[in-house]
Amino acid sequence: MGVQKKTRKFAQVDILVLIDSGLRINLGQVKRVIGQRDARLKKNQAKGEIESKRKAKGDEVVREIPQVSSSLFFQYNTALVPPYSVLVDTNFLSHTVQHKLELLETMMDCLYAKCIPIITDCVMAELEKLGQKYRIALRIARDERWERLRCDHKGVYADDCLVDRVIKHKVYIVATNDRDLKRRIRKIPGVPIMSVARGKYVIERLPDAPEK
């Protein structure tokens, strides 16, 4: 019979000390401590599972396609027909006053069609907060001929409100001279922009608009 081989128990190690005389002394068996980053610990196993799931999600191909409005089936937005509904921004009213333009008449001269200026509650609230400097613009906005649109959101920041409305409903023209708002609107397909330039109103992204 062969001699059975002795095996050392797991997690135990012998500590030996060399003395000057050259003798070996065994100081006993001491348990080895597992490091905090060891993969066998439960907390590290949970972290590893989370990381693997996150990587798996990142590798997945996104097959969801955002829904596009049916009015954009053709080359341009077919939902935009006279009378045009125009969402008016605070900045647009301010430039209208500076250039001494009539709101409705100048819009009709720009589009050669009937227009309905629309003032939202947040635009009205912005004009009221701006004080005496914008009192004439506020007087124009309060005209009873314009359509008023109720806002359900919190706060009075008009840009987010206008962007949200044109994303949901592609039936509006946005009237603004704000550069940041124009940049945001240009990213939304099928939404024309009206602005004040050279002492008149100009329109962009509306194919049927008359050339001037």
PDB file of C-alpha atoms in Angstrom:
ATOM      1  CA  MET A   1       0.000   0.000   0.000  1.00  0.00           C
ATOM      2  CA  GLY A   2       1.130   3.461  -0.775  1.00  0.00           C
ATOM      3  CA  VAL A   3       1.578   6.143   1.859  1.00  0.00           C
ATOM      4  CA  GLN A   4      -1.351   8.513   2.082  1.00  0.00           C
ATOM      5  CA  LYS A   5      -0.303  12.005   1.174  1.00  0.00           C
ATOM      6  CA  LYS A   6      -0.941  14.619   3.807  1.00  0.00           C
ATOM      7  CA  THR A   7      -2.786  17.702   2.575  1.00  0.00           C
ATOM      8  CA  ARG A   8      -2.895  21.067   4.263  1.00  0.00           C
ATOM      9  CA  LYS A   9      -6.309  22.282   5.394  1.00  0.00           C
ATOM     10  CA  PHE A  10      -7.850  25.172   3.460  1.00  0.00           C
ATOM     11  CA  ALA A  11      -7.416  28.706   4.808  1.00  0.00           C
ATOM     12  CA  GLN A  12      -4.616  27.678   7.144  1.00  0.00           C
ATOM     13  CA  VAL A  13      -0.894  28.438   6.850  1.00  0.00           C
ATOM     14  CA  ASP A  14       2.094  27.561   9.006  1.00  0.00           C
ATOM     15  CA  ILE A  15       4.226  30.423  10.240  1.00  0.00           C
ATOM     16  CA  LEU A  16       7.878  29.528  10.622  1.00  0.00           C
ATOM     17  CA  VAL A  17      10.537  31.681  12.180  1.00  0.00           C
ATOM     18  CA  LEU A  18      14.237  31.257  11.564  1.00  0.00           C
ATOM     19  CA  ILE A  19      16.356  31.699  14.621  1.00  0.00           C
ATOM     20  CA  ASP A  20      20.054  32.641  14.593  1.00  0.00           C
ATOM     21  CA  SER A  21      20.965  29.111  15.548  1.00  0.00           C
ATOM     22  CA  GLY A  22      19.285  27.831  12.416  1.00  0.00           C
ATOM     23  CA  LEU A  23      16.431  25.983  14.212  1.00  0.00           C
ATOM     24  CA  ARG A  24      12.878  26.092  12.923  1.00  0.00           C
ATOM     25  CA  ILE A  25      10.035  26.820  15.312  1.00  0.00           C
ATOM     26  CA  ASN A  26       6.401  26.427  14.294  1.00  0.00           C
ATOM     27  CA  LEU A  27       4.347  29.222  15.866  1.00  0.00           C
ATOM     28  CA  GLY A  28       1.100  27.402  15.152  1.00  0.00           C
ATOM     29  CA  GLN A  29      -1.509  27.533  12.501  1.00  0.00           C
ATOM     30  CA  VAL A  30      -3.190  30.909  11.757  1.00  0.00           C
ATOM     31  CA  LYS A  31      -6.333  31.384   9.647  1.00  0.00           C
ATOM     32  CA  ARG A  32      -5.844  33.368   6.430  1.00  0.00           C
ATOM     33  CA  VAL A  33      -8.150  36.437   6.103  1.00  0.00           C
ATOM     34  CA  ILE A  34     -10.139  36.861   2.848  1.00  0.00           C
ATOM     35  CA  GLY A  35      -9.673  40.266   1.185  1.00  0.00           C
ATOM     36  CA  GLN A  36     -12.584  42.710   0.796  1.00  0.00           C
ATOM     37  CA  ARG A  37     -12.406  42.464  -2.997  1.00  0.00           C
ATOM     38  CA  ASP A  38     -12.545  38.688  -3.084  1.00  0.00           C
ATOM     39  CA  ALA A  39     -15.113  37.423  -5.603  1.00  0.00           C
ATOM     40  CA  ARG A  40     -16.379  34.798  -3.146  1.00  0.00           C
ATOM     41  CA  LEU A  41     -17.977  37.408  -0.858  1.00  0.00           C
ATOM     42  CA  LYS A  42     -21.734  37.822  -1.292  1.00  0.00           C
ATOM     43  CA  LYS A  43     -21.596  41.598  -1.763  1.00  0.00           C
ATOM     44  CA  ASN A  44     -18.994  41.237  -4.521  1.00  0.00           C
ATOM     45  CA  GLN A  45     -21.054  38.527  -6.195  1.00  0.00           C
ATOM     46  CA  ALA A  46     -24.102  40.861  -6.238  1.00  0.00           C
ATOM     47  CA  LYS A  47     -21.987  43.655  -7.754  1.00  0.00           C
ATOM     48  CA  GLY A  48     -20.701  41.281 -10.427  1.00  0.00           C
ATOM     49  CA  GLU A  49     -24.244  40.281 -11.401  1.00  0.00           C
ATOM     50  CA  ILE A  50     -25.315  43.936 -11.690  1.00  0.00           C
ATOM     51  CA  GLU A  51     -22.294  44.765 -13.885  1.00  0.00           C
ATOM     52  CA  SER A  52     -22.925  41.788 -16.159  1.00  0.00           C
ATOM     53  CA  LYS A  53     -26.597  42.783 -16.588  1.00  0.00           C
ATOM     54  CA  ARG A  54     -25.595  46.379 -17.357  1.00  0.00           C
ATOM     55  CA  LYS A  55     -23.126  45.241 -20.024  1.00  0.00           C
ATOM     56  CA  ALA A  56     -25.737  42.925 -21.523  1.00  0.00           C
ATOM     57  CA  LYS A  57     -28.212  45.812 -21.786  1.00  0.00           C
ATOM     58  CA  GLY A  58     -25.600  48.013 -23.435  1.00  0.00           C
ATOM     59  CA  ASP A  59     -24.942  45.376 -26.088  1.00  0.00           C
ATOM     60  CA  GLU A  60     -28.621  45.000 -26.997  1.00  0.00           C
ATOM     61  CA  VAL A  61     -29.731  46.557 -30.283  1.00  0.00           C
ATOM     62  CA  VAL A  62     -32.535  49.095 -29.847  1.00  0.00           C
ATOM     63  CA  ARG A  63     -35.279  48.183 -32.292  1.00  0.00           C
ATOM     64  CA  GLU A  64     -37.903  50.692 -31.156  1.00  0.00           C
ATOM     65  CA  ILE A  65     -38.600  53.411 -33.748  1.00  0.00           C
ATOM     66  CA  PRO A  66     -40.141  56.690 -32.517  1.00  0.00           C
ATOM     67  CA  GLN A  67     -43.633  57.290 -33.853  1.00  0.00           C
ATOM     68  CA  VAL A  68     -43.895  60.035 -36.465  1.00  0.00           C
ATOM     69  CA  SER A  69     -46.992  62.128 -37.043  1.00  0.00           C
ATOM     70  CA  SER A  70     -49.074  60.953 -40.011  1.00  0.00           C
ATOM     71  CA  SER A  71     -49.257  64.555 -41.269  1.00  0.00           C
ATOM     72  CA  LEU A  72     -45.525  64.293 -42.139  1.00  0.00           C
ATOM     73  CA  PHE A  73     -46.070  61.441 -44.606  1.00  0.00           C
ATOM     74  CA  PHE A  74     -45.450  63.726 -47.586  1.00  0.00           C
ATOM     75  CA  GLN A  75     -42.566  66.145 -48.150  1.00  0.00           C
ATOM     76  CA  TYR A  76     -43.897  68.670 -45.631  1.00  0.00           C
ATOM     77  CA  ASN A  77     -46.498  68.970 -42.869  1.00  0.00           C
ATOM     78  CA  THR A  78     -49.947  68.592 -44.461  1.00  0.00           C
ATOM     79  CA  ALA A  79     -51.690  69.547 -41.196  1.00  0.00           C
ATOM     80  CA  LEU A  80     -50.644  73.190 -41.654  1.00  0.00           C
ATOM     81  CA  VAL A  81     -53.464  74.825 -43.611  1.00  0.00           C
ATOM     82  CA  PRO A  82     -55.136  78.246 -43.401  1.00  0.00           C
ATOM     83  CA  PRO A  83     -56.230  79.679 -41.057  1.00  0.00           C
ATOM     84  CA  TYR A  84     -52.774  79.276 -39.532  1.00  0.00           C
ATOM     85  CA  SER A  85     -52.494  78.915 -35.738  1.00  0.00           C
ATOM     86  CA  VAL A  86     -49.468  80.920 -34.569  1.00  0.00           C
ATOM     87  CA  LEU A  87     -48.013  80.399 -31.075  1.00  0.00           C
ATOM     88  CA  VAL A  88     -46.603  83.793 -30.080  1.00  0.00           C
ATOM     89  CA  ASP A  89     -43.548  84.036 -27.813  1.00  0.00           C
ATOM     90  CA  THR A  90     -42.671  86.863 -25.403  1.00  0.00           C
ATOM     91  CA  ASN A  91     -39.590  87.795 -27.419  1.00  0.00           C
ATOM     92  CA  PHE A  92     -41.630  88.031 -30.625  1.00  0.00           C
ATOM     93  CA  LEU A  93     -44.068  90.519 -29.062  1.00  0.00           C
ATOM     94  CA  SER A  94     -41.159  92.620 -27.805  1.00  0.00           C
ATOM     95  CA  HIS A  95     -39.616  92.842 -31.316  1.00  0.00           C
ATOM     96  CA  THR A  96     -43.030  93.638 -32.780  1.00  0.00           C
ATOM     97  CA  VAL A  97     -43.312  96.657 -30.464  1.00  0.00           C
ATOM     98  CA  GLN A  98     -39.740  97.775 -31.239  1.00  0.00           C
ATOM     99  CA  HIS A  99     -40.409  97.747 -35.007  1.00  0.00           C
ATOM    100  CA  LYS A 100     -43.888  99.309 -34.552  1.00  0.00           C
ATOM    101  CA  LEU A 101     -45.668  96.499 -36.405  1.00  0.00           C
ATOM    102  CA  GLU A 102     -49.320  95.490 -36.280  1.00  0.00           C
ATOM    103  CA  LEU A 103     -49.459  91.886 -35.093  1.00  0.00           C
ATOM    104  CA  LEU A 104     -52.341  90.417 -37.111  1.00  0.00           C
ATOM    105  CA  GLU A 105     -51.978  92.515 -40.280  1.00  0.00           C
ATOM    106  CA  THR A 106     -48.232  91.847 -40.564  1.00  0.00           C
ATOM    107  CA  MET A 107     -48.806  88.102 -40.080  1.00  0.00           C
ATOM    108  CA  MET A 108     -51.362  88.074 -42.905  1.00  0.00           C
ATOM    109  CA  ASP A 109     -49.004  90.067 -45.137  1.00  0.00           C
ATOM    110  CA  CYS A 110     -46.312  87.454 -44.462  1.00  0.00           C
ATOM    111  CA  LEU A 111     -48.435  84.366 -45.169  1.00  0.00           C
ATOM    112  CA  TYR A 112     -51.116  85.768 -47.535  1.00  0.00           C
ATOM    113  CA  ALA A 113     -53.689  83.879 -45.463  1.00  0.00           C
ATOM    114  CA  LYS A 114     -55.816  84.228 -42.361  1.00  0.00           C
ATOM    115  CA  CYS A 115     -53.878  83.810 -39.105  1.00  0.00           C
ATOM    116  CA  ILE A 116     -54.938  83.186 -35.506  1.00  0.00           C
ATOM    117  CA  PRO A 117     -52.392  84.491 -32.958  1.00  0.00           C
ATOM    118  CA  ILE A 118     -52.366  82.266 -29.846  1.00  0.00           C
ATOM    119  CA  ILE A 119     -51.168  83.499 -26.449  1.00  0.00           C
ATOM    120  CA  THR A 120     -50.456  80.861 -23.798  1.00  0.00           C
ATOM    121  CA  ASP A 121     -50.829  81.453 -20.059  1.00  0.00           C
ATOM    122  CA  CYS A 122     -47.075  81.150 -19.491  1.00  0.00           C
ATOM    123  CA  VAL A 123     -46.312  83.845 -22.114  1.00  0.00           C
ATOM    124  CA  MET A 124     -48.827  86.137 -20.427  1.00  0.00           C
ATOM    125  CA  ALA A 125     -47.270  85.422 -17.020  1.00  0.00           C
ATOM    126  CA  GLU A 126     -43.775  86.191 -18.394  1.00  0.00           C
ATOM    127  CA  LEU A 127     -44.943  89.563 -19.734  1.00  0.00           C
ATOM    128  CA  GLU A 128     -46.561  90.417 -16.405  1.00  0.00           C
ATOM    129  CA  LYS A 129     -43.334  89.568 -14.543  1.00  0.00           C
ATOM    130  CA  LEU A 130     -41.194  91.736 -16.851  1.00  0.00           C
ATOM    131  CA  GLY A 131     -42.877  94.911 -15.571  1.00  0.00           C
ATOM    132  CA  GLN A 132     -43.332  98.362 -17.067  1.00  0.00           C
ATOM    133  CA  LYS A 133     -40.757  97.939 -19.819  1.00  0.00           C
ATOM    134  CA  TYR A 134     -43.037  95.424 -21.565  1.00  0.00           C
ATOM    135  CA  ARG A 135     -46.372  97.103 -20.796  1.00  0.00           C
ATOM    136  CA  ILE A 136     -47.156  97.730 -24.510  1.00  0.00           C
ATOM    137  CA  ALA A 137     -46.386  94.101 -25.394  1.00  0.00           C
ATOM    138  CA  LEU A 138     -48.631  93.034 -22.514  1.00  0.00           C
ATOM    139  CA  ARG A 139     -51.417  95.282 -23.814  1.00  0.00           C
ATOM    140  CA  ILE A 140     -51.120  93.653 -27.259  1.00  0.00           C
ATOM    141  CA  ALA A 141     -51.168  90.163 -25.699  1.00  0.00           C
ATOM    142  CA  ARG A 142     -54.370  90.997 -23.783  1.00  0.00           C
ATOM    143  CA  ASP A 143     -56.251  91.839 -26.974  1.00  0.00           C
ATOM    144  CA  GLU A 144     -59.532  89.892 -27.012  1.00  0.00           C
ATOM    145  CA  ARG A 145     -59.146  89.062 -30.713  1.00  0.00           C
ATOM    146  CA  TRP A 146     -56.354  86.582 -29.954  1.00  0.00           C
ATOM    147  CA  GLU A 147     -56.964  83.044 -28.822  1.00  0.00           C
ATOM    148  CA  ARG A 148     -55.903  82.138 -25.270  1.00  0.00           C
ATOM    149  CA  LEU A 149     -54.437  78.722 -24.491  1.00  0.00           C
ATOM    150  CA  ARG A 150     -54.515  77.312 -20.964  1.00  0.00           C
ATOM    151  CA  CYS A 151     -51.363  75.788 -19.458  1.00  0.00           C
ATOM    152  CA  ASP A 152     -51.455  72.861 -17.020  1.00  0.00           C
ATOM    153  CA  HIS A 153     -47.722  72.745 -16.274  1.00  0.00           C
ATOM    154  CA  LYS A 154     -45.938  74.248 -13.265  1.00  0.00           C
ATOM    155  CA  GLY A 155     -43.895  77.418 -13.610  1.00  0.00           C
ATOM    156  CA  VAL A 156     -44.016  80.201 -16.193  1.00  0.00           C
ATOM    157  CA  TYR A 157     -41.102  79.253 -18.503  1.00  0.00           C
ATOM    158  CA  ALA A 158     -42.684  79.631 -21.945  1.00  0.00           C
ATOM    159  CA  ASP A 159     -39.979  77.966 -24.093  1.00  0.00           C
ATOM    160  CA  ASP A 160     -40.527  74.476 -22.661  1.00  0.00           C
ATOM    161  CA  CYS A 161     -44.286  74.912 -22.956  1.00  0.00           C
ATOM    162  CA  LEU A 162     -44.133  75.908 -26.653  1.00  0.00           C
ATOM    163  CA  VAL A 163     -41.719  73.090 -27.538  1.00  0.00           C
ATOM    164  CA  ASP A 164     -43.894  70.540 -25.750  1.00  0.00           C
ATOM    165  CA  ARG A 165     -47.021  71.712 -27.591  1.00  0.00           C
ATOM    166  CA  VAL A 166     -45.512  71.550 -31.080  1.00  0.00           C
ATOM    167  CA  ILE A 167     -44.078  68.080 -30.380  1.00  0.00           C
ATOM    168  CA  LYS A 168     -47.530  66.783 -29.415  1.00  0.00           C
ATOM    169  CA  HIS A 169     -49.534  68.681 -32.061  1.00  0.00           C
ATOM    170  CA  LYS A 170     -47.999  69.532 -35.459  1.00  0.00           C
ATOM    171  CA  VAL A 171     -50.617  72.201 -36.271  1.00  0.00           C
ATOM    172  CA  TYR A 172     -48.799  75.327 -35.057  1.00  0.00           C
ATOM    173  CA  ILE A 173     -46.394  77.939 -36.380  1.00  0.00           C
ATOM    174  CA  VAL A 174     -44.054  79.238 -33.665  1.00  0.00           C
ATOM    175  CA  ALA A 175     -43.462  83.005 -33.681  1.00  0.00           C
ATOM    176  CA  THR A 176     -40.223  83.831 -31.859  1.00  0.00           C
ATOM    177  CA  ASN A 177     -36.937  85.728 -32.154  1.00  0.00           C
ATOM    178  CA  ASP A 178     -35.243  83.745 -29.380  1.00  0.00           C
ATOM    179  CA  ARG A 179     -32.133  81.985 -30.774  1.00  0.00           C
ATOM    180  CA  ASP A 180     -32.221  79.110 -28.271  1.00  0.00           C
ATOM    181  CA  LEU A 181     -35.910  78.448 -28.890  1.00  0.00           C
ATOM    182  CA  LYS A 182     -35.365  78.582 -32.670  1.00  0.00           C
ATOM    183  CA  ARG A 183     -32.581  76.004 -32.390  1.00  0.00           C
ATOM    184  CA  ARG A 184     -34.862  73.697 -30.396  1.00  0.00           C
ATOM    185  CA  ILE A 185     -37.778  74.125 -32.827  1.00  0.00           C
ATOM    186  CA  ARG A 186     -35.563  73.386 -35.872  1.00  0.00           C
ATOM    187  CA  LYS A 187     -34.888  69.927 -34.439  1.00  0.00           C
ATOM    188  CA  ILE A 188     -38.623  69.151 -34.638  1.00  0.00           C
ATOM    189  CA  PRO A 189     -39.689  68.239 -38.201  1.00  0.00           C
ATOM    190  CA  GLY A 190     -42.643  69.999 -39.807  1.00  0.00           C
ATOM    191  CA  VAL A 191     -42.827  73.066 -37.509  1.00  0.00           C
ATOM    192  CA  PRO A 192     -42.360  76.468 -39.261  1.00  0.00           C
ATOM    193  CA  ILE A 193     -40.821  79.453 -37.476  1.00  0.00           C
ATOM    194  CA  MET A 194     -41.943  83.073 -37.861  1.00  0.00           C
ATOM    195  CA  SER A 195     -39.662  85.901 -36.752  1.00  0.00           C
ATOM    196  CA  VAL A 196     -39.185  89.664 -37.032  1.00  0.00           C
ATOM    197  CA  ALA A 197     -36.456  90.771 -39.458  1.00  0.00           C
ATOM    198  CA  ARG A 198     -35.834  93.845 -41.617  1.00  0.00           C
ATOM    199  CA  GLY A 199     -38.946  95.598 -40.317  1.00  0.00           C
ATOM    200  CA  LYS A 200     -41.373  92.769 -41.238  1.00  0.00           C
ATOM    201  CA  TYR A 201     -42.282  89.195 -40.413  1.00  0.00           C
ATOM    202  CA  VAL A 202     -40.429  86.361 -42.171  1.00  0.00           C
ATOM    203  CA  ILE A 203     -41.271  82.677 -42.229  1.00  0.00           C
ATOM    204  CA  GLU A 204     -38.984  79.653 -42.533  1.00  0.00           C
ATOM    205  CA  ARG A 205     -39.692  75.964 -43.125  1.00  0.00           C
ATOM    206  CA  LEU A 206     -43.085  76.562 -44.716  1.00  0.00           C
ATOM    207  CA  PRO A 207     -42.951  75.354 -48.380  1.00  0.00           C
ATOM    208  CA  ASP A 208     -46.161  77.104 -49.519  1.00  0.00           C
ATOM    209  CA  ALA A 209     -45.147  80.490 -48.109  1.00  0.00           C
ATOM    210  CA  PRO A 210     -44.802  83.292 -50.687  1.00  0.00           C
ATOM    211  CA  GLU A 211     -41.230  84.235 -51.562  1.00  0.00           C
ATOM    212  CA  LYS A 212     -40.178  87.773 -50.704  1.00  0.00           C
TER     213      LYS A 212
END
